[in-house]
Amino acid sequence: MAAWEQRKLGEIVTEIVSGRSVNSEDRAPGDADVCVLKTSCVSSNRFNPSERKVIEESERGLAACPVEPNTIIVSRMNTPDRVGACGYVAGKYPNLYLPDRLWRLKFLDAVDVNFIYTMLTTNASQELVHDMASGTSGSMYNIAKSAYLSMQVTVPADLAEQHAIGTFFARLDNLITLHQREPPF
């Protein structure tokens, strides 16, 4: 078993960007529509791409931060109980963009993104994020990018070990989700 090491999130993140605020309509999208995510797309610490709105045609050119596979989306601005919520994006979602209230995180090739997602959704990490969030309103809190990137995560030095752990927890999460969908007796 390889050693585990404490790393600042900023040491393993290669990019942290947010989208732009655009005018949109809350309706079911058609095939040609370009959409922006709602902040609720990660409110349960899972990525839900159906939580989106259709960008008004006149503002499509303003969409600046596409959803990309093998990234983590983080709610940088939300209510106190949802700020810092995040979701792992496994697949491709063409014509889907981030708003200004969400960050997209990309990582070094030397880390397994699904493992990092698992670490960011632990109670300990969520408490750290909640403690670093601030705001003047009781309804809306923000996370400073510098504070978020200074957060410590514990990571196995061996990428294969990270992958094995990340895969295990992803399968466990899928199994739990599957059982939650089953109807009771």
Coordinates of C-alpha atoms in Angstrom, one line a residue:
M1 CA 0.0 0.0 0.0
A2 CA 1.4 3.4 -1.0
A3 CA 1.7 6.3 1.5
W4 CA -1.1 8.8 1.7
E5 CA -0.2 12.5 1.7
Q6 CA -1.9 15.8 2.7
R7 CA -2.2 18.1 -0.3
K8 CA -3.8 21.5 -0.7
L9 CA -6.6 21.3 -3.2
G10 CA -4.8 24.1 -5.2
E11 CA -1.8 21.8 -5.7
I12 CA -3.9 19.3 -7.7
V13 CA -6.4 21.6 -9.4
T14 CA -5.2 22.8 -12.8
E15 CA -8.2 25.0 -13.5
I16 CA -11.1 26.5 -11.5
V17 CA -13.5 28.6 -13.5
S18 CA -17.1 29.7 -13.3
G19 CA -19.6 30.4 -16.0
R20 CA -21.5 33.6 -16.7
S21 CA -24.9 34.9 -15.8
V22 CA -27.3 34.6 -18.7
N23 CA -31.0 35.1 -19.2
S24 CA -32.8 31.9 -19.5
E25 CA -36.2 30.2 -19.6
D26 CA -37.2 27.5 -17.2
R27 CA -38.7 25.1 -19.8
A28 CA -38.0 21.7 -21.2
P29 CA -35.1 22.0 -23.7
G30 CA -35.3 20.9 -27.4
D31 CA -32.5 19.2 -29.3
A32 CA -31.0 22.5 -30.6
D33 CA -31.3 24.5 -27.3
V34 CA -28.3 25.6 -25.4
C35 CA -28.8 25.4 -21.7
V36 CA -27.3 26.7 -18.4
L37 CA -27.2 24.6 -15.2
K38 CA -29.2 25.6 -12.2
T39 CA -27.3 25.7 -8.9
S40 CA -29.5 22.9 -7.8
C41 CA -27.7 20.6 -10.2
V42 CA -25.3 19.6 -7.3
S43 CA -27.5 20.3 -4.3
S44 CA -27.4 16.7 -3.2
N45 CA -23.7 16.2 -3.9
R46 CA -24.5 14.4 -7.1
F47 CA -24.4 16.0 -10.6
N48 CA -27.9 16.2 -12.0
P49 CA -27.7 17.5 -15.6
S50 CA -31.5 17.7 -15.9
E51 CA -31.4 20.7 -13.5
R52 CA -31.0 23.3 -16.2
K53 CA -32.7 26.2 -18.0
V54 CA -32.7 27.1 -21.7
I55 CA -30.5 30.1 -22.5
E56 CA -32.4 32.8 -24.4
E57 CA -31.4 32.7 -28.1
S58 CA -30.0 36.3 -28.0
E59 CA -27.6 35.4 -25.1
R60 CA -26.3 32.0 -26.3
G61 CA -23.0 33.6 -27.3
L62 CA -22.4 34.7 -23.6
A63 CA -22.2 31.1 -22.4
A64 CA -18.6 30.7 -21.6
C65 CA -17.9 27.6 -19.4
P66 CA -19.1 24.3 -20.9
V67 CA -19.7 21.2 -18.8
E68 CA -16.9 18.8 -19.4
P69 CA -16.3 15.1 -18.6
N70 CA -14.1 14.0 -15.7
T71 CA -14.5 17.3 -13.8
I72 CA -16.1 18.3 -10.6
I73 CA -18.8 21.1 -10.4
V74 CA -18.9 23.0 -7.1
S75 CA -21.6 25.4 -5.8
R76 CA -19.5 28.4 -4.9
M77 CA -22.5 30.5 -3.9
N78 CA -25.6 29.2 -2.4
T79 CA -27.7 28.9 0.8
P80 CA -25.6 28.1 3.9
D81 CA -26.5 24.4 3.9
R82 CA -25.8 24.0 0.1
V83 CA -22.7 26.1 -0.4
G84 CA -19.8 23.8 -1.4
A85 CA -22.1 21.1 -2.7
C86 CA -20.4 19.3 -5.6
G87 CA -20.9 16.7 -8.3
Y88 CA -18.7 14.5 -10.4
V89 CA -19.3 14.8 -14.2
A90 CA -18.5 11.5 -15.9
G91 CA -19.9 12.0 -19.4
K92 CA -20.3 14.6 -22.1
Y93 CA -23.1 17.1 -22.2
P94 CA -23.1 19.1 -25.4
N95 CA -24.7 22.6 -25.3
L96 CA -24.7 22.6 -21.4
Y97 CA -22.9 25.5 -19.6
L98 CA -22.2 26.6 -16.1
P99 CA -23.7 29.8 -14.5
D100 CA -21.6 32.3 -12.5
R101 CA -22.5 30.6 -9.2
L102 CA -20.8 27.2 -10.1
W103 CA -17.2 26.3 -10.5
R104 CA -15.8 23.7 -12.8
L105 CA -12.6 22.0 -11.4
K106 CA -10.1 20.2 -13.6
F107 CA -7.2 18.2 -12.0
L108 CA -3.7 17.0 -12.6
D109 CA -3.4 13.7 -14.5
A110 CA -1.7 12.3 -11.3
V111 CA -5.0 12.3 -9.4
D112 CA -8.2 10.3 -9.9
V113 CA -11.0 12.9 -10.1
N114 CA -13.7 10.5 -8.8
F115 CA -11.5 9.8 -5.7
I116 CA -11.2 13.6 -5.1
Y117 CA -15.0 14.0 -5.5
T118 CA -15.4 11.2 -2.9
M119 CA -13.1 13.2 -0.5
L120 CA -14.9 16.5 -1.1
T121 CA -18.3 15.0 -0.3
T122 CA -17.2 13.6 3.1
N123 CA -18.8 15.3 6.2
A124 CA -15.4 16.6 7.3
S125 CA -14.8 18.3 3.9
Q126 CA -18.3 19.7 3.8
E127 CA -17.9 21.1 7.3
L128 CA -14.6 22.8 6.3
V129 CA -16.3 24.4 3.3
H130 CA -19.2 25.5 5.4
D131 CA -16.8 27.1 7.9
M132 CA -15.0 29.0 5.2
A133 CA -18.1 30.3 3.5
S134 CA -19.2 33.8 4.4
G135 CA -22.0 36.2 3.6
T136 CA -23.9 39.2 4.8
S137 CA -27.2 37.6 4.2
G138 CA -28.7 34.7 6.0
S139 CA -29.8 33.2 2.7
M140 CA -26.7 33.4 0.5
Y141 CA -23.1 32.4 1.3
N142 CA -20.0 32.6 -0.9
I143 CA -16.7 30.7 -0.9
A144 CA -13.5 32.5 -1.7
K145 CA -11.5 30.7 -4.4
S146 CA -8.3 31.2 -2.5
A147 CA -9.8 29.6 0.7
Y148 CA -11.3 26.7 -1.2
L149 CA -8.0 26.0 -3.0
S150 CA -6.2 26.0 0.4
M151 CA -8.4 23.3 1.8
Q152 CA -6.4 20.1 2.7
V153 CA -7.3 16.7 1.2
T154 CA -5.7 13.4 2.0
V155 CA -4.7 11.5 -1.2
P156 CA -2.9 8.2 -1.8
A157 CA 0.3 8.8 -3.7
D158 CA -0.4 5.9 -6.0
L159 CA -2.9 6.7 -8.7
A160 CA -4.1 3.1 -9.0
E161 CA -5.0 3.1 -5.3
Q162 CA -6.9 6.4 -5.8
H163 CA -8.8 4.8 -8.8
A164 CA -9.7 1.7 -6.8
I165 CA -11.1 3.6 -3.9
G166 CA -12.9 6.1 -6.1
T167 CA -14.4 3.3 -8.2
F168 CA -15.5 1.4 -5.0
F169 CA -17.3 4.4 -3.6
A170 CA -18.9 5.2 -7.0
R171 CA -20.3 1.7 -7.2
L172 CA -21.5 1.9 -3.6
D173 CA -23.2 5.2 -4.4
N174 CA -24.9 3.8 -7.5
L175 CA -26.1 0.8 -5.5
I176 CA -27.6 3.0 -2.8
T177 CA -29.3 5.1 -5.4
L178 CA -30.7 2.0 -7.1
H179 CA -32.1 0.7 -3.8
Q180 CA -33.7 4.1 -3.0
R181 CA -35.6 3.9 -6.3
E182 CA -37.0 0.4 -5.6
P183 CA -40.7 0.6 -4.5
P184 CA -41.4 -0.7 -1.0
F185 CA -43.0 -4.1 -0.6

